[in-house]
Short mmCIF file of C-alpha atoms and ligand atoms in Angstrom, two decimals:
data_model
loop_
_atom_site.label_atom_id
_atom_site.label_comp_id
_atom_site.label_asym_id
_atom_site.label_seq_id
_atom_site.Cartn_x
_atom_site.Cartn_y
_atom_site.Cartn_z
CA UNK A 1 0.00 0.00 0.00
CA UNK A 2 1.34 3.51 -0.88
CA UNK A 3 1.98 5.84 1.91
CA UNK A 4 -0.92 8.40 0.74
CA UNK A 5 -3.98 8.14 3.06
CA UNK A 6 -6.93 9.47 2.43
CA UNK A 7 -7.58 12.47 5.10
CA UNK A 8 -10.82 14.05 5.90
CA UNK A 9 -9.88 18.00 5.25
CA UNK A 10 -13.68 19.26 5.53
CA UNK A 11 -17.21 19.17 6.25
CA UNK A 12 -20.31 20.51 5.97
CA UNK A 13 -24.00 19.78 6.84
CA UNK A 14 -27.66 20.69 6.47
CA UNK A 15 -30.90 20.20 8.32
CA UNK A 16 -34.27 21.56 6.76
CA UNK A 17 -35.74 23.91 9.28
CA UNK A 18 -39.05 22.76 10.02
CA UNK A 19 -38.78 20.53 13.01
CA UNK A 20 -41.11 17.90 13.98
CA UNK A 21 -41.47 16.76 17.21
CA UNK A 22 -42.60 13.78 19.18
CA UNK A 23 -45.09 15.68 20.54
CA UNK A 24 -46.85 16.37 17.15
CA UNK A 25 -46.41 13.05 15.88
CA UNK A 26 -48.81 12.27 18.48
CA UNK A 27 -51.67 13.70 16.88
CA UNK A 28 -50.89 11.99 13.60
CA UNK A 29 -50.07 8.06 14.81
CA UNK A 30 -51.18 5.95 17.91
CA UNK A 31 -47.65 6.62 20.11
CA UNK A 32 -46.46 9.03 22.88
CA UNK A 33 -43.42 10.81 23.51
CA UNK A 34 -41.84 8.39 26.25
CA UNK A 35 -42.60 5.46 24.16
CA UNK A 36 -40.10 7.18 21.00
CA UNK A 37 -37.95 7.94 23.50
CA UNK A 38 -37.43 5.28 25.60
CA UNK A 39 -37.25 2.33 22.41
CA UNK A 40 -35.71 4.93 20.33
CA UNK A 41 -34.09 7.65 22.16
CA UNK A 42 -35.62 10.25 19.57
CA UNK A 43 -36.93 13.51 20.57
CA UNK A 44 -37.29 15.24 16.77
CA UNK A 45 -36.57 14.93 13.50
CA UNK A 46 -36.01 17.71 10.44
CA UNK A 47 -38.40 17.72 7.43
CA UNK A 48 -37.70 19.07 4.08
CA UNK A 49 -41.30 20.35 3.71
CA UNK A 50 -41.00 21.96 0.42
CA UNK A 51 -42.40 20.14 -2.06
CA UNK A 52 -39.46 20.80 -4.84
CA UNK A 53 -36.45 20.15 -2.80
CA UNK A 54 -35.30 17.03 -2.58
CA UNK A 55 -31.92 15.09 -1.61
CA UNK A 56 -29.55 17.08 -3.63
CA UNK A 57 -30.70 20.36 -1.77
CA UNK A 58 -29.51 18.77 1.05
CA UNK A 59 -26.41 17.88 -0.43
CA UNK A 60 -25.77 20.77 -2.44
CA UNK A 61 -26.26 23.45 0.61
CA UNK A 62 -23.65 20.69 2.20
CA UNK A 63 -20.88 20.61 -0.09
CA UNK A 64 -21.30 25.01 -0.45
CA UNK A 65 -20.72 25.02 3.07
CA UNK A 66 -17.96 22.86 2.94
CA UNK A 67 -16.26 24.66 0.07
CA UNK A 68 -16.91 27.67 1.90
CA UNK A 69 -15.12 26.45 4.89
CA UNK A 70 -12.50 25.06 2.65
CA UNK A 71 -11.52 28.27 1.14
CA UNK A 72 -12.01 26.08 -1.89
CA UNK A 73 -13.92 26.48 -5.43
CA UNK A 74 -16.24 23.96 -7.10
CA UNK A 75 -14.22 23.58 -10.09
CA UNK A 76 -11.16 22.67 -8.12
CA UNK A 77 -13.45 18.82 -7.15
CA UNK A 78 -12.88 15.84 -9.62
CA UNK A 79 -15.06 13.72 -8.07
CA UNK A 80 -18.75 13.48 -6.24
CA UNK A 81 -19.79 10.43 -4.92
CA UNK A 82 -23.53 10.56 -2.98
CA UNK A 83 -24.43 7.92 -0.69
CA UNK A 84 -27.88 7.88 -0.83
CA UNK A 85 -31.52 6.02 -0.19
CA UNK A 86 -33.90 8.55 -1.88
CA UNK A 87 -32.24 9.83 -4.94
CA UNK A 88 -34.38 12.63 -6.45
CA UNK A 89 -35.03 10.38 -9.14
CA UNK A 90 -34.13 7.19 -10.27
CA UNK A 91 -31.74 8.40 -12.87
CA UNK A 92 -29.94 10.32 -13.57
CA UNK A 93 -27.75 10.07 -10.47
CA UNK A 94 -28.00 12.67 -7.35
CA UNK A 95 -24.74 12.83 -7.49
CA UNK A 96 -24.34 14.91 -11.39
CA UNK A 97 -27.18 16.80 -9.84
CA UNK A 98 -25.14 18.30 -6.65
CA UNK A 99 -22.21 18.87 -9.27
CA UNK A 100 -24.32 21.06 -12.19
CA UNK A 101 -26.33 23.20 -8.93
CA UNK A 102 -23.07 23.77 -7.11
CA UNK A 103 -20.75 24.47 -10.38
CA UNK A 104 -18.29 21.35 -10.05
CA UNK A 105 -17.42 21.65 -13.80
CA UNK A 106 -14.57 19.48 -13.85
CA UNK A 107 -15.68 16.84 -11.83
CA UNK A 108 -17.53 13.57 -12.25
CA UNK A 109 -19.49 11.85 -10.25
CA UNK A 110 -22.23 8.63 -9.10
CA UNK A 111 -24.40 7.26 -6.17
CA UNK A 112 -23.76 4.69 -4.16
CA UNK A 113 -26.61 2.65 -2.26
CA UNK A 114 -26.06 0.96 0.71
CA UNK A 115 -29.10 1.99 2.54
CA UNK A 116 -27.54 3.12 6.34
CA UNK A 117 -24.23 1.92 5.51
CA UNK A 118 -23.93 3.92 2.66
CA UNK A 119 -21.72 6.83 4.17
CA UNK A 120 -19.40 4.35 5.13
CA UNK A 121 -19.14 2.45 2.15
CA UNK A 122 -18.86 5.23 -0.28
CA UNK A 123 -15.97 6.83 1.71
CA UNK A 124 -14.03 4.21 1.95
CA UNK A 125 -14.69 3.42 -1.99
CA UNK A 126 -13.44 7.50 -2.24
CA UNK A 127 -10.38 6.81 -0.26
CA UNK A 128 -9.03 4.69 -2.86
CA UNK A 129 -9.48 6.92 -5.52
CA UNK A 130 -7.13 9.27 -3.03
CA UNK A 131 -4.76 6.23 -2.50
CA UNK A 132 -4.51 5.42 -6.34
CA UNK A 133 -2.40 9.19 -6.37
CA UNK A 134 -4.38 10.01 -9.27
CA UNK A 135 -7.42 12.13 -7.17
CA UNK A 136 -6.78 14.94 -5.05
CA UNK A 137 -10.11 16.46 -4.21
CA UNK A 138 -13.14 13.75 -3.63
CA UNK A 139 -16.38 14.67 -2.14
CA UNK A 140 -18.53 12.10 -0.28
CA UNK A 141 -22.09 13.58 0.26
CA UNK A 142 -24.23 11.38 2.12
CA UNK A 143 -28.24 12.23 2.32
CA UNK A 144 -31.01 11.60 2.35
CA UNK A 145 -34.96 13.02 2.40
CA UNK A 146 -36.26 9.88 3.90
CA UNK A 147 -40.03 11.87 4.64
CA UNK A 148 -40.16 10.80 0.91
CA UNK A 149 -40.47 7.75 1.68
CA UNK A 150 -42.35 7.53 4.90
CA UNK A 151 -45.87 6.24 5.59
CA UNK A 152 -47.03 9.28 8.39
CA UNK A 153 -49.86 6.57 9.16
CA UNK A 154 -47.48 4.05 10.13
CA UNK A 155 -46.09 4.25 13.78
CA UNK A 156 -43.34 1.92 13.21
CA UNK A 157 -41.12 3.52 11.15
CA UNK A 158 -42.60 7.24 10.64
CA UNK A 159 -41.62 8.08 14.45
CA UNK A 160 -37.93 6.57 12.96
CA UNK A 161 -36.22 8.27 10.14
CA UNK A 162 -35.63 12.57 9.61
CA UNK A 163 -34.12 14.18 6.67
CA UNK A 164 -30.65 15.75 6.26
CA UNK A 165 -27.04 14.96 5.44
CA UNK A 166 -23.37 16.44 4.71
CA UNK A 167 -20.83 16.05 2.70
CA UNK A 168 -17.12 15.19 4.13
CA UNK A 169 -13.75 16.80 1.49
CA UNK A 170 -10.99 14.39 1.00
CA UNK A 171 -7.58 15.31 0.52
CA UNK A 172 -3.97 12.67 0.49
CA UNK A 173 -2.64 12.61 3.58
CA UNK A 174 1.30 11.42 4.01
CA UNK A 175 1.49 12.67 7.74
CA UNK A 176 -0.05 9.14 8.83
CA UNK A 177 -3.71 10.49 9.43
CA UNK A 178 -6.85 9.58 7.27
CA UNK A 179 -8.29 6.83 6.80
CA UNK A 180 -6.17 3.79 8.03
CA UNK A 181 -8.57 0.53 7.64
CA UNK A 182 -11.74 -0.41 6.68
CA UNK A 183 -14.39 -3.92 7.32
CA UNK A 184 -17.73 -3.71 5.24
CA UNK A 185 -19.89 -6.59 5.11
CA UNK A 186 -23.40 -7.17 3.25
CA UNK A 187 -26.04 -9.73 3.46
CA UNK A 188 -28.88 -9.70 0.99
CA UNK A 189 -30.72 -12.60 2.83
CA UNK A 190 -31.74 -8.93 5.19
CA UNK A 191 -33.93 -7.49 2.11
CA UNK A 192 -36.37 -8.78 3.28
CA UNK A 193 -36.91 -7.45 6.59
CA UNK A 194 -36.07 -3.54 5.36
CA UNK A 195 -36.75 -2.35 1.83
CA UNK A 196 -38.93 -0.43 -0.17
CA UNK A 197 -41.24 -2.75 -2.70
CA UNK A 198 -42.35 -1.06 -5.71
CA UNK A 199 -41.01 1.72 -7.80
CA UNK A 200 -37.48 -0.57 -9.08
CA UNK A 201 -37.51 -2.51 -12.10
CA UNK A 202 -39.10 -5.39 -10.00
CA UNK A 203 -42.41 -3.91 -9.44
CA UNK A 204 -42.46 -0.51 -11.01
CA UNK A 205 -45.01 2.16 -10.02
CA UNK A 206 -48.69 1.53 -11.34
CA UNK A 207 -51.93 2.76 -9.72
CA UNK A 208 -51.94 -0.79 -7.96
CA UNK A 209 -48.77 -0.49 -6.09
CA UNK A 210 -49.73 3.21 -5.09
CA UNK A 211 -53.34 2.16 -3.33
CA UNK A 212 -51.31 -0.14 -1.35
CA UNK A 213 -48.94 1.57 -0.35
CA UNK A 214 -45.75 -0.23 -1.48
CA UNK A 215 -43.66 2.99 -2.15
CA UNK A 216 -42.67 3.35 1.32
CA UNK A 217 -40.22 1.98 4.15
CA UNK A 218 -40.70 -1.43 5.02
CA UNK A 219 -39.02 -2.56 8.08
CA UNK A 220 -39.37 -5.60 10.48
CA UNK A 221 -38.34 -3.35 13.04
CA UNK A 222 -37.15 -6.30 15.70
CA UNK A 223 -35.35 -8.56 13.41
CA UNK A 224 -33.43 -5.45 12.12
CA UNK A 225 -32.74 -4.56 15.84
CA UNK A 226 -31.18 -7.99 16.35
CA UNK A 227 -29.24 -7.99 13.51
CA UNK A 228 -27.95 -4.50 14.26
CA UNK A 229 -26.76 -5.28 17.79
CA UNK A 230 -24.91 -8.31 16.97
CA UNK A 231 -23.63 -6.74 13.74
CA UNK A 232 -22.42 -3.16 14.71
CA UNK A 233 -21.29 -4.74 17.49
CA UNK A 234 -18.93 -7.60 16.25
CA UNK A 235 -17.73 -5.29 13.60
CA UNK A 236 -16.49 -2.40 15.91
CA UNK A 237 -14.93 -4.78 17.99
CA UNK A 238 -12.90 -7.19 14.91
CA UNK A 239 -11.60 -3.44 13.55
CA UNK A 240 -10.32 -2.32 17.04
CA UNK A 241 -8.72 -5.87 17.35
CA UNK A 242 -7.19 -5.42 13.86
CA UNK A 243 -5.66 -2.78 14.68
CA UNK A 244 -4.42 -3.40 18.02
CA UNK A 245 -6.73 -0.50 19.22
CA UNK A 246 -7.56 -0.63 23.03
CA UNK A 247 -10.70 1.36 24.41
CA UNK A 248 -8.66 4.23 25.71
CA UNK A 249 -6.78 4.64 22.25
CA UNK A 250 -9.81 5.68 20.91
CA UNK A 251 -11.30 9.42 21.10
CA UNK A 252 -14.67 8.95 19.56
CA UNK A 253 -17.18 6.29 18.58
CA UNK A 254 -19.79 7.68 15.19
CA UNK A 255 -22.75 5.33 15.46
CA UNK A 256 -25.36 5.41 12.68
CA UNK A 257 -28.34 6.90 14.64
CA UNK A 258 -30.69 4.45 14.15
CA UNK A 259 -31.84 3.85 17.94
CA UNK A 260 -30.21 4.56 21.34
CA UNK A 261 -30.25 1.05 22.26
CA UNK A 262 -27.91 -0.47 19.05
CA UNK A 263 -25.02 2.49 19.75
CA UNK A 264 -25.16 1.73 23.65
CA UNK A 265 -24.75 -1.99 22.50
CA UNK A 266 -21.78 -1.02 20.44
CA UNK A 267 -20.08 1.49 22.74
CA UNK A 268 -20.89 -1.01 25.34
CA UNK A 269 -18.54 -3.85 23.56
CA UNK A 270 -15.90 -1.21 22.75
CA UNK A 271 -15.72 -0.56 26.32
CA UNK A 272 -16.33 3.10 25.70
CA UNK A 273 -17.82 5.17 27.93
CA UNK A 274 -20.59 7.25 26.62
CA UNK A 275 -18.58 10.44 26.69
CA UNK A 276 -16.70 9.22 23.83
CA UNK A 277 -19.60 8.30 21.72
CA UNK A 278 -21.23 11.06 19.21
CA UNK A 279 -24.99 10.74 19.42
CA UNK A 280 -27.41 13.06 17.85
CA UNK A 281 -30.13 10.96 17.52
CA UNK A 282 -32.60 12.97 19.43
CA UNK A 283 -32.07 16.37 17.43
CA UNK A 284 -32.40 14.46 13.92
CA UNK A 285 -33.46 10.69 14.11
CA UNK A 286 -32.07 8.18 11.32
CA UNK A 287 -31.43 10.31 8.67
CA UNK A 288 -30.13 6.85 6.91
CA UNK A 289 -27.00 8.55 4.94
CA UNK A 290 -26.95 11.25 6.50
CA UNK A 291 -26.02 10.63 10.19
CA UNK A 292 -22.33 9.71 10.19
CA UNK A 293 -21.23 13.24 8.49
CA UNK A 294 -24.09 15.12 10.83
CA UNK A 295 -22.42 13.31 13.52
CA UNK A 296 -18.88 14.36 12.35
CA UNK A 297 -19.69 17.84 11.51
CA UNK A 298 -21.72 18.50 14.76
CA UNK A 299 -18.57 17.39 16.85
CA UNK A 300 -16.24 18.92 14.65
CA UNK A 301 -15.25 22.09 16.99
CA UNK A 302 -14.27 18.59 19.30
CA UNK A 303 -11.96 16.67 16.78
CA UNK A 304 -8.10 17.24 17.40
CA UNK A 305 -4.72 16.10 14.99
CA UNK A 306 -4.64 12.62 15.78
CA UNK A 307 -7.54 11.13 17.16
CA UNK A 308 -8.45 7.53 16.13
CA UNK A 309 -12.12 7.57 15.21
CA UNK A 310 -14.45 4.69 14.69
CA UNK A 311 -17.07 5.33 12.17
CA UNK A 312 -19.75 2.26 12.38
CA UNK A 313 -22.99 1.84 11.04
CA UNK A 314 -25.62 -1.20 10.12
CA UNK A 315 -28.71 -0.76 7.47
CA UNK A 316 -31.39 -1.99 4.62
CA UNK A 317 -29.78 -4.74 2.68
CA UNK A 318 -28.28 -6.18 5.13
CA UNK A 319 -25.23 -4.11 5.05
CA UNK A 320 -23.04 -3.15 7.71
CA UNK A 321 -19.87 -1.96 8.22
CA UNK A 322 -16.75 0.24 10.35
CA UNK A 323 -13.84 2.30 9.18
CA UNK A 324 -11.14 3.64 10.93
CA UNK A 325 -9.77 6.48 11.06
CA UNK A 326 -7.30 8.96 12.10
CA UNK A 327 -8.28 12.76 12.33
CA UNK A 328 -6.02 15.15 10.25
CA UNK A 329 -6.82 18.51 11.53
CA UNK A 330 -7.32 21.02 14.65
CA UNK A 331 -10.56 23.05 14.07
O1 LIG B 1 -31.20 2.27 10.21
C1 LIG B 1 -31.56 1.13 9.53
C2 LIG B 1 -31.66 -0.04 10.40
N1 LIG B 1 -32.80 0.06 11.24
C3 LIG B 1 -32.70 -0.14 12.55
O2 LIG B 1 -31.63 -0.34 13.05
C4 LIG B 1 -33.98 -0.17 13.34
C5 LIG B 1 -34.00 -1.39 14.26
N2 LIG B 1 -35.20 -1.54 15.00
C6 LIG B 1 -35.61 -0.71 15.98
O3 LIG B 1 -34.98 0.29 16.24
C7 LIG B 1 -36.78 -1.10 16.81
O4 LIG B 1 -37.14 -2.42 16.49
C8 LIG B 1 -38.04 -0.20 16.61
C9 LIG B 1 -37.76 1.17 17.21
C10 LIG B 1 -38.37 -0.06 15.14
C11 LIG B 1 -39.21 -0.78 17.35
O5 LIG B 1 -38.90 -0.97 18.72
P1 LIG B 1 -39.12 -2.37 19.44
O6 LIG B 1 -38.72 -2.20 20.82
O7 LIG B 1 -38.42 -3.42 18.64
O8 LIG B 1 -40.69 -2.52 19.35
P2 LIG B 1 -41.54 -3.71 18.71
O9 LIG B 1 -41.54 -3.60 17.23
O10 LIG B 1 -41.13 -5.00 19.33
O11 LIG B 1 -42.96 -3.34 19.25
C12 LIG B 1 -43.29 -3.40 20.64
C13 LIG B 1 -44.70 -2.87 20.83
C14 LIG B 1 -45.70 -3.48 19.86
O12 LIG B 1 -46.92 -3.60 20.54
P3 LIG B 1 -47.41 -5.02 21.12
O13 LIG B 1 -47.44 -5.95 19.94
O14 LIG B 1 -46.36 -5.41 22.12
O15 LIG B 1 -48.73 -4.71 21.71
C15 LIG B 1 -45.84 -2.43 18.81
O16 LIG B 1 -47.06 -2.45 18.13
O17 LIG B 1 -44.69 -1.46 20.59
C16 LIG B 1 -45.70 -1.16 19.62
N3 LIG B 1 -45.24 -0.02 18.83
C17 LIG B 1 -45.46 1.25 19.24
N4 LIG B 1 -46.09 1.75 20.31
C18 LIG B 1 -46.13 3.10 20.42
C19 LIG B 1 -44.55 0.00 17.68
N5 LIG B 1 -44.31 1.27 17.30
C20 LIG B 1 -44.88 2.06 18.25
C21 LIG B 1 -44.96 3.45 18.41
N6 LIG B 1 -45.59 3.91 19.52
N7 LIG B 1 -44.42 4.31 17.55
#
C-alpha cells in the first residue's frame, strides 16, 4: 500500500428547518413521547417540507458550506460520490445533480446505495481513488430526504427516520492520518426485513402499487434490531482488534443513529464510555446517509490532529460496516 492516506480535510452539513417533534407526531399516529424515547431515544426529526427540494438540496447546501469552509472552489473537485436512499429520481444520479447546482465543472461523479451503511461504504470506496495518487479532491455527500419515503400513518417507522445529510472533502494525507482501515460486510438474505417494494424494475409504479402503499419503508423493526446489535457490534470490535486498538486509544465512537439502544450496544462492547460516543439521535433521528457526516460535523469544533475515530454503522440490505480512522486537523 502507498503511503498516501486518504484524510478528511472538511465538512459541511444541512438540516431543513421545520422541526417535527414527538409531541406532534402524536396527533398523527397511535404513540407518545416516552414510548419514541425510551425504544428509540428520539426527541425530533427535520423535514424538508418543500415540495421541490429534494436530496440534492440537502447535499448541495452541504458541499457550499464545505467549500466555503475550505476556502475552496467547485471547479477545483474531480469527483462526487452521494451515498444515498432517496435519490431525487431514479436516474440520472443525485450525485451529477449536486455537481451542475453547485458548479463542479470538472468533476464527475455517481451514487452509491447501501441503505444506512452507505456513508461508510462510499468513503471508503473515495479513499481509494485518493490512495490510487491520481485524485486529489473527492467529495462524499451522504443524504437523504427519507419523509419521501415515509408512511405518516405508520407508527413503526414514521416516528424513525428525519431528513438531512453532509458532505465530508478528502484530501492525500502522508502525515499518517486519514483513513487507516476499513471492514464492510453485506447480506442480501436482510432485504427482506427492510426495503422499499415497488417503484425498481421489479415492481415498477402503477396505480396498484400506489393504493397499497408499497412505495414506502418497510421494516421488520425487531429482526433489524437484532441484527444490528450483533452486527455493529462484532464489527467495531474485529476493527479495534485489527488494529491493536484498546478502548482508551480511541477518542470517539460515530454510530449510525438508528436507535439509542444499538449504539449503547456497540459502545458497550468497545468498552467506551458514553462520553466518547457522538450521538445526535434525538435532534435528527435516522437520517439513513446522512447521520455519520451530521455526527462528524456536529462534533467537529471537538476533533483534534490525531484522534483515532471509529465510524460504524448497520442498514437496509443487510449491510453493515466500520472504518477507521485517524483525524487530520485542529478546528
Ligand atoms: O437504520 C436502519 C436499520 N434500522 C434499525 O436499526 C432499526 C432497528 N429496530 C428498531 O430500532 C426497533 O425495532 C423499533 C424502534 C423499530 C421498534 O422498537 P421495538 O422495541 O423493537 O418494538 P416492537 O416492534 O417490538 O414493538 C413493541 C410494541 C408493539 O406492541 P405489542 O405488539 O407489544 O402490543 C408495537 O405495536 O410497541 C408497539 N409499537 C409502538 N407503540 C407506540 C410499535 N411502534 C410504536 C410506536 N408507539 N411508535
Amino acid at each position: 500500500m502507498s503511503d498516501v492516506r486518504a484524510a478528511i480535510t472538511a465538512i459541511g452539513a444541512w438540516v431543513p428547518d421545520y422541526v417535527l417533534t414527538n409531541k406532534e407526531l402524536e396527533s398523527m399516529v397511535d404513540t407518545t413521547d416516552e414510548w419514541i424515547r425510551t425504544r428509540t431515544g428520539v426527541v425530533e426529526r427535520r423535514i424538508l417540507r418543500d415540495k421541490d427540494k429534494a436530496t440534492s438540496e440537502i447535499g448541495v447546501q452541504s458541499v457550499n458550506r464545505l467549500l466555503e469552509k475550505r476556502g475552496m472552489k467547485a471547479e477545483e473537485i474531480e469527483l462526487l460520490l452521494c451515498a444515498t436512499t432517496t435519490p431525487d429520481m431514479v436516474f440520472p444520479a443525485t450525485a451529477n445533480i449536486i455537481c451542475d447546482r453547485v458548479g463542479a465543472k470538472n468533476a464527475f461523479g455517481y451514487d452509491v446505495s447501501a441503505a444506512c451503511s452507505g456513508f461508510l461504504y462510499t468513503l471508503a470506496t473515495a479513499a481509494k481513488f485518493i490512495e490510487s495518487g491520481k485524485y486529489k479532491k473527492v467529495v462524499v455527500v451522504g443524504a437523504d430526504k427519507m419523509s419521501s419515503i415515509l408512511n405518516y400513518e405508520d407508527r413503526a417507522t414514521c416516528i424513525i427516520f428525519g431528513d438531512g445529510g453532509g458532505a465530508v472533502l478528502l484530501e492525500p494525507s502522508t502525515e499518517g492520518n486519514g483513513i487507516m482501515d476499513e471492514i464492510l460486510r453485506s447480506d442480501g438474505s436482510g432485504c427482506e426485513f427492510l426495503h422499499q417494494k415497488a417503484g425498481g424494475s421489479l415492481m415498477p409504479a402503477s396505480l396498484e402499487t400506489v393504493r397499497n402503499e408499497l412505495h414506502y419503508v418497510y421494516q421488520e423493526g425487531k429482526t433489524v434490531f437484532k441484527f444490528a446489535v450483533k452486527n455493529m457490534a462484532d464489527v467495531s470490535e474485529e476493527i479495534m482488534n485489527r488494529n491493536n486498538l484498546t478502548a482508551d486509544d480511541i477518542a470517539w465512537l460515530v454510530p449510525h443513529q438508528a436507535n439509542k439502544r444499538i449504539i449503547d450496544a456497540t459502545a458497550s462492547r468497545m468498552g467506551l464510555g458514553d462520553e466518547k460516543v457522538m450521538l445526535n439521535i434525538q435532534r435528527y433521528g435516522n437520517t439513513t446517509n446522512g447521520t455519520l457526516p451530521l455526527c462528524l460535523s456536529d462534533w467537529e469544533p471537538r476533533l483534534k490532529k490525531g484522534d483515532n475515530i471509529i465510524l460504524a454503522a448497520f442498514g437496509g440490505g443487510f449491510t453493515w460496516g466500520a472504518v477507521y480512522l485517524k483525524w487530520a486537523y485542529d478546528s
